[in-house]
mmCIF file of C-alpha atoms in Angstrom:
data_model
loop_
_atom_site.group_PDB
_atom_site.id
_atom_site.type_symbol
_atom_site.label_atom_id
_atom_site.label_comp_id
_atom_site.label_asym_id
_atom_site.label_seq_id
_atom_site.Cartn_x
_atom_site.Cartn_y
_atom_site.Cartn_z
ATOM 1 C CA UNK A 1 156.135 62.335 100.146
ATOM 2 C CA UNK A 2 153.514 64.133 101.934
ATOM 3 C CA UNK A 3 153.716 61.899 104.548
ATOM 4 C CA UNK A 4 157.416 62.568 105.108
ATOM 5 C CA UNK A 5 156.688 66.255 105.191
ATOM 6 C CA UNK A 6 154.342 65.769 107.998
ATOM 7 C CA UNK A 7 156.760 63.989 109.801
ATOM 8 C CA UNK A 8 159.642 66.590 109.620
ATOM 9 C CA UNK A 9 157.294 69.220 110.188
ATOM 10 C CA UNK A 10 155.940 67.728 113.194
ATOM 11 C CA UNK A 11 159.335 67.856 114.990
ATOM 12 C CA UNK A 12 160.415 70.043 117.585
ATOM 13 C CA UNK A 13 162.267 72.959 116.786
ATOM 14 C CA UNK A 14 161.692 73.060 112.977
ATOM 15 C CA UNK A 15 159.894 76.081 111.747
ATOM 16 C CA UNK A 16 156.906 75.688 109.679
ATOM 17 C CA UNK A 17 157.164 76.143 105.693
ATOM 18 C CA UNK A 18 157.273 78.942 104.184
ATOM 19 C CA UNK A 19 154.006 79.308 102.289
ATOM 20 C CA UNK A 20 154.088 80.044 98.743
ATOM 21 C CA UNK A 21 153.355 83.676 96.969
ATOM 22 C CA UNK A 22 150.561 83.609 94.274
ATOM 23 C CA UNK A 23 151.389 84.099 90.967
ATOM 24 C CA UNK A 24 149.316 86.974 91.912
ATOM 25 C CA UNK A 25 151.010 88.735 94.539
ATOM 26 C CA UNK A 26 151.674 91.667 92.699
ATOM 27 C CA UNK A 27 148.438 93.206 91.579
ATOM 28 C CA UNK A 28 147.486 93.237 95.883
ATOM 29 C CA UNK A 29 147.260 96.834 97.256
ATOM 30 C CA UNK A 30 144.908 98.320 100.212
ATOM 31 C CA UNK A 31 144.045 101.180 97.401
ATOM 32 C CA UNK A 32 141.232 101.006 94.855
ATOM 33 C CA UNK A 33 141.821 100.821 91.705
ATOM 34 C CA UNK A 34 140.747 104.613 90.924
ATOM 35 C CA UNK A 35 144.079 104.915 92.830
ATOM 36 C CA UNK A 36 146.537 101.973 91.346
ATOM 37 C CA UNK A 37 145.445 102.663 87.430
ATOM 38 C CA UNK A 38 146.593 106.459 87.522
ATOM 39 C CA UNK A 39 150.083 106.230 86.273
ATOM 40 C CA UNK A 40 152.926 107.579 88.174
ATOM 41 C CA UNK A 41 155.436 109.509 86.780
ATOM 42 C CA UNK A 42 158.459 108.382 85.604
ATOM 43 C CA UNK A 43 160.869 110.944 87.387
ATOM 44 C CA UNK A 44 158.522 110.452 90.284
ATOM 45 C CA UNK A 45 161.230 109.287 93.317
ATOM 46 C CA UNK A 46 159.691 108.619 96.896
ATOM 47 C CA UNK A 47 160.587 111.196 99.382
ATOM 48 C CA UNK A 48 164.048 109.954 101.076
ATOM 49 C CA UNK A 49 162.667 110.828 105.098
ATOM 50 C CA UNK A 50 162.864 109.681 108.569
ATOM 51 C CA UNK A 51 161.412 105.901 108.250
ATOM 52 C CA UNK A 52 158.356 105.655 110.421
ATOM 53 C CA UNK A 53 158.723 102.279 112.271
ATOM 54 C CA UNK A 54 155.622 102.664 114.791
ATOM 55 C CA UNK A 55 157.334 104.603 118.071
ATOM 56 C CA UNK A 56 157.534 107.841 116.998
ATOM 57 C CA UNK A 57 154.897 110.300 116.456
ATOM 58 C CA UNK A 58 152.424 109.255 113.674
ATOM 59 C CA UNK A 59 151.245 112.502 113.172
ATOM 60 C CA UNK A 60 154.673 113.834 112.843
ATOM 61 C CA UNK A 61 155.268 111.470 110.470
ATOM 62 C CA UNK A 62 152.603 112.227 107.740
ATOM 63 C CA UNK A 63 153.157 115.986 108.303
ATOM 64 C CA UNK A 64 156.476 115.872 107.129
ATOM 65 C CA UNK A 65 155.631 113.277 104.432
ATOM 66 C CA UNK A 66 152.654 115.656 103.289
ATOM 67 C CA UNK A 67 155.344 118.286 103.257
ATOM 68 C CA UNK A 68 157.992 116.253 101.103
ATOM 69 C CA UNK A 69 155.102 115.303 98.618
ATOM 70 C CA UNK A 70 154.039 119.274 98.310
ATOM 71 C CA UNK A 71 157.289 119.858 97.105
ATOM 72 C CA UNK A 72 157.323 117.906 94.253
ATOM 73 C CA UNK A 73 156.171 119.007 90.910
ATOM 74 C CA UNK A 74 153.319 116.559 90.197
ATOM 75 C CA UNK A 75 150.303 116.932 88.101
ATOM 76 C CA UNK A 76 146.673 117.282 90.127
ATOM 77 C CA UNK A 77 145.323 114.146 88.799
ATOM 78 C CA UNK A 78 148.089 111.977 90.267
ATOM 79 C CA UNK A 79 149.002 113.795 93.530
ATOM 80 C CA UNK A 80 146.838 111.312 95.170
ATOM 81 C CA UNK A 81 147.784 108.161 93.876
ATOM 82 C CA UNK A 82 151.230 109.131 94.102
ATOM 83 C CA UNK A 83 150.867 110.264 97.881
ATOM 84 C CA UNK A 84 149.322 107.007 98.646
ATOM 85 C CA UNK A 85 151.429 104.203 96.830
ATOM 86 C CA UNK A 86 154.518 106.205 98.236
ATOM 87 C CA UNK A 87 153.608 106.248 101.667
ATOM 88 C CA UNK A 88 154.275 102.611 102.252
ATOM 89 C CA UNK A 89 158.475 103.340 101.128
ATOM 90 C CA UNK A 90 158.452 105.484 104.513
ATOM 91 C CA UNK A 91 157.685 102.495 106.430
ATOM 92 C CA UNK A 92 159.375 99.644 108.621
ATOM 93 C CA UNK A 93 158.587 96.870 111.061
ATOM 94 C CA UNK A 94 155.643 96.939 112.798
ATOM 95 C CA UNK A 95 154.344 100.162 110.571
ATOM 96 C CA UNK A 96 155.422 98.521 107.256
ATOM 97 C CA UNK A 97 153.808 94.980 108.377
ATOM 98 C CA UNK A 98 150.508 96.747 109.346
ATOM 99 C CA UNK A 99 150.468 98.152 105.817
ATOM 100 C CA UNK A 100 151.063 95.079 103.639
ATOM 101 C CA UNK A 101 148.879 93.360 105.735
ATOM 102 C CA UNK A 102 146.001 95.924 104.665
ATOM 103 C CA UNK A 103 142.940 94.357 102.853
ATOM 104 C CA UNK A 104 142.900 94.310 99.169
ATOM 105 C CA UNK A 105 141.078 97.383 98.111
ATOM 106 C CA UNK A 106 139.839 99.002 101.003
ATOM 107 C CA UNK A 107 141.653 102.830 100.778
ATOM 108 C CA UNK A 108 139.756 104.957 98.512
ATOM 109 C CA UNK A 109 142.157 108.144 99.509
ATOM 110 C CA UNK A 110 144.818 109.546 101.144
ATOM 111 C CA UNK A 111 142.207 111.083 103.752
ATOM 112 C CA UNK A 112 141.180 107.119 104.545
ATOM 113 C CA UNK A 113 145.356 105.850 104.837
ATOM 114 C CA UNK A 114 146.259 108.995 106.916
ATOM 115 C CA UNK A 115 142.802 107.854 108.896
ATOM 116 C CA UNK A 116 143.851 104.044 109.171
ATOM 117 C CA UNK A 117 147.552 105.236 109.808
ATOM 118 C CA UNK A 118 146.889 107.406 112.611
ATOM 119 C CA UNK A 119 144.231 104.826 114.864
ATOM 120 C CA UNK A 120 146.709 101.933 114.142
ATOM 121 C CA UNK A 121 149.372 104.149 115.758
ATOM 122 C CA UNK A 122 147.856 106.490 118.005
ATOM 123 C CA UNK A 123 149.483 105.145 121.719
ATOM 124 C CA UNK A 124 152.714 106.426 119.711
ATOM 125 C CA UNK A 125 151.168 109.915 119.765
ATOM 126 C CA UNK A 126 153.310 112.631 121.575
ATOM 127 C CA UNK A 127 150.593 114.698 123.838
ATOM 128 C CA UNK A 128 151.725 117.830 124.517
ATOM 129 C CA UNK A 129 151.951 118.644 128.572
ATOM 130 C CA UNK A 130 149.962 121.686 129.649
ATOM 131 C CA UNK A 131 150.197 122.865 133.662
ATOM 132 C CA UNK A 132 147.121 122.235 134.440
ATOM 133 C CA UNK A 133 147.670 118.633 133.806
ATOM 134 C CA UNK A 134 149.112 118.880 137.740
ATOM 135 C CA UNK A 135 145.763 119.615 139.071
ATOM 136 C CA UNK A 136 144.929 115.903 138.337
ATOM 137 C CA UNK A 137 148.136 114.641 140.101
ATOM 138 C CA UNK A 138 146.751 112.712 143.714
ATOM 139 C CA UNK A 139 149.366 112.125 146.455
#
């Protein structure tokens, strides 16, 4: 059998297999688990925003999340862990792949994702144009 699945495998224009998801799969997040243990609410609801797909402004982007999370009425001791395992829901495409393809484990806080976030992204930056930016201009 495994022989035959070489074979087909080894012919042009097949795609590879799709590999298999652990029985695992679900317990993997970038956050520590001072994060994933705090239980969210159950009227919590992830802010419905602009999705952040990687070409707009990253900063932009967590400002108004930051803003949408403010706004909600949650306790102090799960503000964090809420701002954190929602901010992957505001994602998509290249932003939402560079996420779930985040080691296990390695956010400790909001801080560190809104770190991460913005050097993953920052050629999608919007710099603002001052006049003396001309001075540089050669002809």
């Amino acid at each position: 059998m495994r022989q035959m699945q070489d074979k087909i495998n080894g012919l042009p224009g097949v795609p590879p297999p799709l590999d298999r998801a652990s029985r695992t799969c679900y317990e993997e997040s970038p956050f520590n688990r001072r994060i994933t243990e705090v239980g969210i609410p159950r009227k919590f609801i992830a802010p419905s925003m602009k999705i952040f797909d990687g070409t707009s402004d990253p900063g932009e982007h967590v400002a108004q999340y930051k803003q949408h999370m403010m706004a909600m009425s949650l306790h102090l001791d799960q503000r964090e862990a809420c701002m954190c395992r929602g901010f992957g829901g505001t994602l998509s495409g290249p932003a939402l792949s560079w996420f779930v393809n985040l080691p296990n484990e390695v956010i400790n806080s909001f801080a560190e994702l809104v770190d991460l976030f913005n050097q993953q992204f920052a050629s999608s930056r919007v710099l603002e144009k001052r006049t003396s930016d001309l001075y540089r201009v050669v002809q």
